[in-house]
Tab-separated table of C-alpha atoms in Angstrom:
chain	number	residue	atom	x	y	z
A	28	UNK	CA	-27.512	-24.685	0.996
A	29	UNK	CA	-28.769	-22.613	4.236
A	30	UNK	CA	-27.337	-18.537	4.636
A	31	UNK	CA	-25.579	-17.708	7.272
A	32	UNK	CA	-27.625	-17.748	10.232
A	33	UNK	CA	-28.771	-19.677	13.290
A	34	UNK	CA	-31.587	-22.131	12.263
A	35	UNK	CA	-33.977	-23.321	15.620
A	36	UNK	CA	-36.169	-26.292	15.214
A	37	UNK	CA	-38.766	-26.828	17.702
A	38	UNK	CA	-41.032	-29.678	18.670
A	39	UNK	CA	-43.970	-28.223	20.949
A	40	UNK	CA	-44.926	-29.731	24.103
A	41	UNK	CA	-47.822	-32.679	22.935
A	42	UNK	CA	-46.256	-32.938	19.339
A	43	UNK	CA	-45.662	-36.693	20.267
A	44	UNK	CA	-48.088	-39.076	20.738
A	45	UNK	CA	-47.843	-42.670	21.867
A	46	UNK	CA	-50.230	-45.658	23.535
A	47	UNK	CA	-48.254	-45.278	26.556
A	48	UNK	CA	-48.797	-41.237	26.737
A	49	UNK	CA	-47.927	-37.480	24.866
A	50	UNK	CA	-44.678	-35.640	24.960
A	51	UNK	CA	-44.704	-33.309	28.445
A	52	UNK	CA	-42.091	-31.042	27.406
A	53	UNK	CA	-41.588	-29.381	24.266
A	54	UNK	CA	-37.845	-29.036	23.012
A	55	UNK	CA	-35.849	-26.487	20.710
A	56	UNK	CA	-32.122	-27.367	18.930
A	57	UNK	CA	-30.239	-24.906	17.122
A	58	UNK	CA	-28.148	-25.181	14.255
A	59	UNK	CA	-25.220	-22.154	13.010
A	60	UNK	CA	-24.918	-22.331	9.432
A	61	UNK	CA	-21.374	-20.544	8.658
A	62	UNK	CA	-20.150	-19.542	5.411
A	63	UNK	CA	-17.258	-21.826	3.917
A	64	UNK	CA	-13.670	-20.370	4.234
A	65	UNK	CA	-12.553	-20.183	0.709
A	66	UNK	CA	-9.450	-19.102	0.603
A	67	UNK	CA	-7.105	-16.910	-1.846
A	68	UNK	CA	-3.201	-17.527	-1.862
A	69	UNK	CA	-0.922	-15.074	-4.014
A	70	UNK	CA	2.690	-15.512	-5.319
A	71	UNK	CA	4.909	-13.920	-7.679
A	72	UNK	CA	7.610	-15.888	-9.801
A	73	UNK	CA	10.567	-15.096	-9.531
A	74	UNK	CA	9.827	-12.379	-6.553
A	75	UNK	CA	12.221	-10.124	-8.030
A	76	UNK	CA	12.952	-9.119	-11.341
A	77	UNK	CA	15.089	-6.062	-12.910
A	78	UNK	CA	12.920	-3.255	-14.483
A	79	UNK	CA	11.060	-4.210	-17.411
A	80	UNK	CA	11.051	-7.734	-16.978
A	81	UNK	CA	8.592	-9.937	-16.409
A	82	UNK	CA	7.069	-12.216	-13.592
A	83	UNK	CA	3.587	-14.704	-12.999
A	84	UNK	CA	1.209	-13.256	-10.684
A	85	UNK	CA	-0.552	-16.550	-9.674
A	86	UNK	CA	-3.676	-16.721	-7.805
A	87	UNK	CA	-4.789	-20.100	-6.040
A	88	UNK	CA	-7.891	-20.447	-4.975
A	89	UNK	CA	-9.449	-23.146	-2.255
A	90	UNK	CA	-12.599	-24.615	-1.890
A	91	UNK	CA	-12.657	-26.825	1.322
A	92	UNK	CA	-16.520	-27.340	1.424
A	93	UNK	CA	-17.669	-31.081	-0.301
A	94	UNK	CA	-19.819	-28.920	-3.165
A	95	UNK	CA	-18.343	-27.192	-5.984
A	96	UNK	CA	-18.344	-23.176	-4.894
A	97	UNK	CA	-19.397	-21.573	-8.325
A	98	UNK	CA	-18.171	-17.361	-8.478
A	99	UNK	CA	-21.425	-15.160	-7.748
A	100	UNK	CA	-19.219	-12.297	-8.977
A	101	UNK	CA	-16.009	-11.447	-11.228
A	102	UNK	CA	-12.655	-11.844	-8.955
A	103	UNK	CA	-10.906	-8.698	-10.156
A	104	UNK	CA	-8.026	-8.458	-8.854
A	105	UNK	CA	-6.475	-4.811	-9.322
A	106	UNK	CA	-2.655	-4.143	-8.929
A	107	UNK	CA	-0.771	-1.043	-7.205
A	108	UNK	CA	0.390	2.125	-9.182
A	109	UNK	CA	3.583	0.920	-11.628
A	110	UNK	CA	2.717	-2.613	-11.658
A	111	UNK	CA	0.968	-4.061	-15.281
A	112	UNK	CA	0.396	-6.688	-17.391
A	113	UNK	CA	2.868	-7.595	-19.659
A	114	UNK	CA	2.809	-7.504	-23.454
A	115	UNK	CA	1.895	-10.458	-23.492
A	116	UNK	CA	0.184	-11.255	-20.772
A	117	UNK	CA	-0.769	-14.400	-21.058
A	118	UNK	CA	-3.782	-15.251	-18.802
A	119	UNK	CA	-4.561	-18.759	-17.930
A	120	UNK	CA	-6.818	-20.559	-15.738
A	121	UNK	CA	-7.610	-24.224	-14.649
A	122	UNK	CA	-10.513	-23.319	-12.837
A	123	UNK	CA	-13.692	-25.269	-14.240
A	124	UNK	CA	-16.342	-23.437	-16.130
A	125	UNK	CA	-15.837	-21.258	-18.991
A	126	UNK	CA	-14.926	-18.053	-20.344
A	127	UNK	CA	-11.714	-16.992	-20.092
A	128	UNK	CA	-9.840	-14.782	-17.826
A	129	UNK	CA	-9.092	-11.269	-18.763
A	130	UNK	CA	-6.012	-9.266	-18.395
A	131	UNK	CA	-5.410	-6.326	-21.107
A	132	UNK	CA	-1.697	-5.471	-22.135
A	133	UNK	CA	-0.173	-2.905	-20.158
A	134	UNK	CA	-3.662	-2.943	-18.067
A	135	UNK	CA	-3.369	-2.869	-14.230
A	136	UNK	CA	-5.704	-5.636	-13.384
A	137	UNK	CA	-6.697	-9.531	-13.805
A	138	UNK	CA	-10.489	-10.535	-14.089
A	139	UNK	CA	-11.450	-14.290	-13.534
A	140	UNK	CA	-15.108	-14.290	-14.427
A	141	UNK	CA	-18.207	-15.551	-12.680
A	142	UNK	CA	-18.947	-17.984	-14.927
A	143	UNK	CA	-15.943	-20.264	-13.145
A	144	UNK	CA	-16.197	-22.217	-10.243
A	145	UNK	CA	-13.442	-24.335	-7.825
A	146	UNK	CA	-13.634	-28.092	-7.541
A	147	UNK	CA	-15.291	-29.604	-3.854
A	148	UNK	CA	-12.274	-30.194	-1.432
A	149	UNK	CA	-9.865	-28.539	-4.321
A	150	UNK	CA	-7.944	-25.680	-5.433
A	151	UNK	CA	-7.341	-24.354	-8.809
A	152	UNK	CA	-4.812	-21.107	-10.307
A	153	UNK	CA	-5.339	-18.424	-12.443
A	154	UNK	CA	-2.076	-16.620	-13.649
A	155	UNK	CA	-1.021	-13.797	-15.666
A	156	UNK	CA	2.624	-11.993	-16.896
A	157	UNK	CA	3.359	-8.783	-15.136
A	158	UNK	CA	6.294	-6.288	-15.264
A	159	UNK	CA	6.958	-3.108	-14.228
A	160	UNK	CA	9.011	-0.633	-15.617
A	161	UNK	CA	10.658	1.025	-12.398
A	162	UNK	CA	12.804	0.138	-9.575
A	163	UNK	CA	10.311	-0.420	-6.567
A	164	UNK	CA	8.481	-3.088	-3.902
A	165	UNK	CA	5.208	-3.405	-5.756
A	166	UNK	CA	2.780	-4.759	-2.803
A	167	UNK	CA	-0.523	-6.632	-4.430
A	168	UNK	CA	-3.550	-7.111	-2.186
A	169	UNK	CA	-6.620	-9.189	-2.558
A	170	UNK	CA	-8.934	-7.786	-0.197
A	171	UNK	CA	-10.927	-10.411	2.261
A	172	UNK	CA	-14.355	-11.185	0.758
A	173	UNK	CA	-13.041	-10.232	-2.638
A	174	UNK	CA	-13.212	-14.049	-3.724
A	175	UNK	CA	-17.536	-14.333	-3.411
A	176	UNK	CA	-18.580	-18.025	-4.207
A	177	UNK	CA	-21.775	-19.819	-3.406
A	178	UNK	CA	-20.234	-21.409	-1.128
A	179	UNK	CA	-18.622	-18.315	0.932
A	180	UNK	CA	-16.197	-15.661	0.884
A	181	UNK	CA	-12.198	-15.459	1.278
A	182	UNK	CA	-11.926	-14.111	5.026
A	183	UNK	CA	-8.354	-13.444	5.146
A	184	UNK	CA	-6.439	-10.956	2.608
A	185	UNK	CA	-3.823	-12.457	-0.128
A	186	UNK	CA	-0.734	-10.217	-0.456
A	187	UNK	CA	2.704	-10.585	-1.724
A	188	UNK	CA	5.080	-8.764	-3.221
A	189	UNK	CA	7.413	-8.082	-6.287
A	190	UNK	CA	10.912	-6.326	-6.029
A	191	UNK	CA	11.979	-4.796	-9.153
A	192	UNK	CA	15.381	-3.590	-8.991
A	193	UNK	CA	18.673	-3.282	-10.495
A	194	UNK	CA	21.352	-5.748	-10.037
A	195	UNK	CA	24.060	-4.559	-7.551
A	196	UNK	CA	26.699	-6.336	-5.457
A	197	UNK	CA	27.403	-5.780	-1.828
A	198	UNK	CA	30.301	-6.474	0.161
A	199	UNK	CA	31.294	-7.204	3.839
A	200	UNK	CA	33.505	-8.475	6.223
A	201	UNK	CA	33.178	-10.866	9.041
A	202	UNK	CA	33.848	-9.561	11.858
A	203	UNK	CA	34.624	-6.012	10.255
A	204	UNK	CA	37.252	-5.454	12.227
A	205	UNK	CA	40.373	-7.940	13.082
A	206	UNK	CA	44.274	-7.794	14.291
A	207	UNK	CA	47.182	-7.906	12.230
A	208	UNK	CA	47.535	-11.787	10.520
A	209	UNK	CA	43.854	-12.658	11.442
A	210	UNK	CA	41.469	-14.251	9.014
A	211	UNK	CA	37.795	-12.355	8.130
């Protein structure tokens, strides 16, 4: 695998040689070598719970490139202030490699370890059980480049978000506002 970079390959004027005469001119080509656009995607299910329930904080991660793109680092992913791991928190992955992922009771964070790696031309998911204990829109961001493989970096940020709230019923009428013996 190249870095990232532009690559220039050069044949020098006279480089080839032939019975019917030598090259005149020499010529260059370049070649871009890009990093791989792995991707991170992040979900919560269900996307709302009441206080002190719980929810699965997924993670999928993609690997577009046609070689398997082995983590160079730990993917930690840390959550905001409120948001935690559950009792049990359960974390799973079906990412190949080994070692396991790590998520700590009432912690505030998920670790997939470097020792894991995604399929070529695949995705794979880590999850975990999360609550939170008040009533609030918890927001959870993976930052771009967080996700560091061999074959390239997440460019784009993974965020979603979980509503913990209390159950409440709303009313209204439509239109509002109607004469006498006219349905709303």
């Amino acid at each position: 695998l190249l870095n990232q970079g532009t690559y220039d390959n050069a044949i020098p004027a006279g480089a080839l040689v032939t019975n019917v005469g030598n090259s005149f001119i020499g010529v260059t080509a370049s070649y871009v070598a890009t990093p791989v656009n792995t991707s991170v995607i992040k979900s919560f299910v269900p996307s709302a719970i009441a206080p002190g329930q719980t929810a699965t904080l997924r993670l999928t991660l993609s690997n577009p490139s046609s070689v398997t793109a082995t983590l160079t680092s730990n993917l930690v992913d840390t959550y905001p202030a409120g948001l935690v791991n559950a009792a049990a928190p359960n974390p799973q992955t079906n990412c190949a490699g080994s070692g396991a992922p790590f998520a700590v009771a009432g912690g505030n964070s998920l670790t997939l370890p470097s020792t894991r790696a995604i399929a070529p031309n695949s995705s794979c998911t880590v999850t975990v059980v999360v609550t939170a204990a008040s009533v609030g829109l918890y927001t959870n961001t993976i930052a771009a480049g967080a996700l560091v493989t061999s074959v390239g970096s997440n460019f784009s940020t993974a965020t979603d978000s979980l509503l913990a709230d209390r159950p409440r019923v709303e009313k209204s009428f439509t239109p509002s506002v109607v004469q006498a013996n006219v349905n709303s």
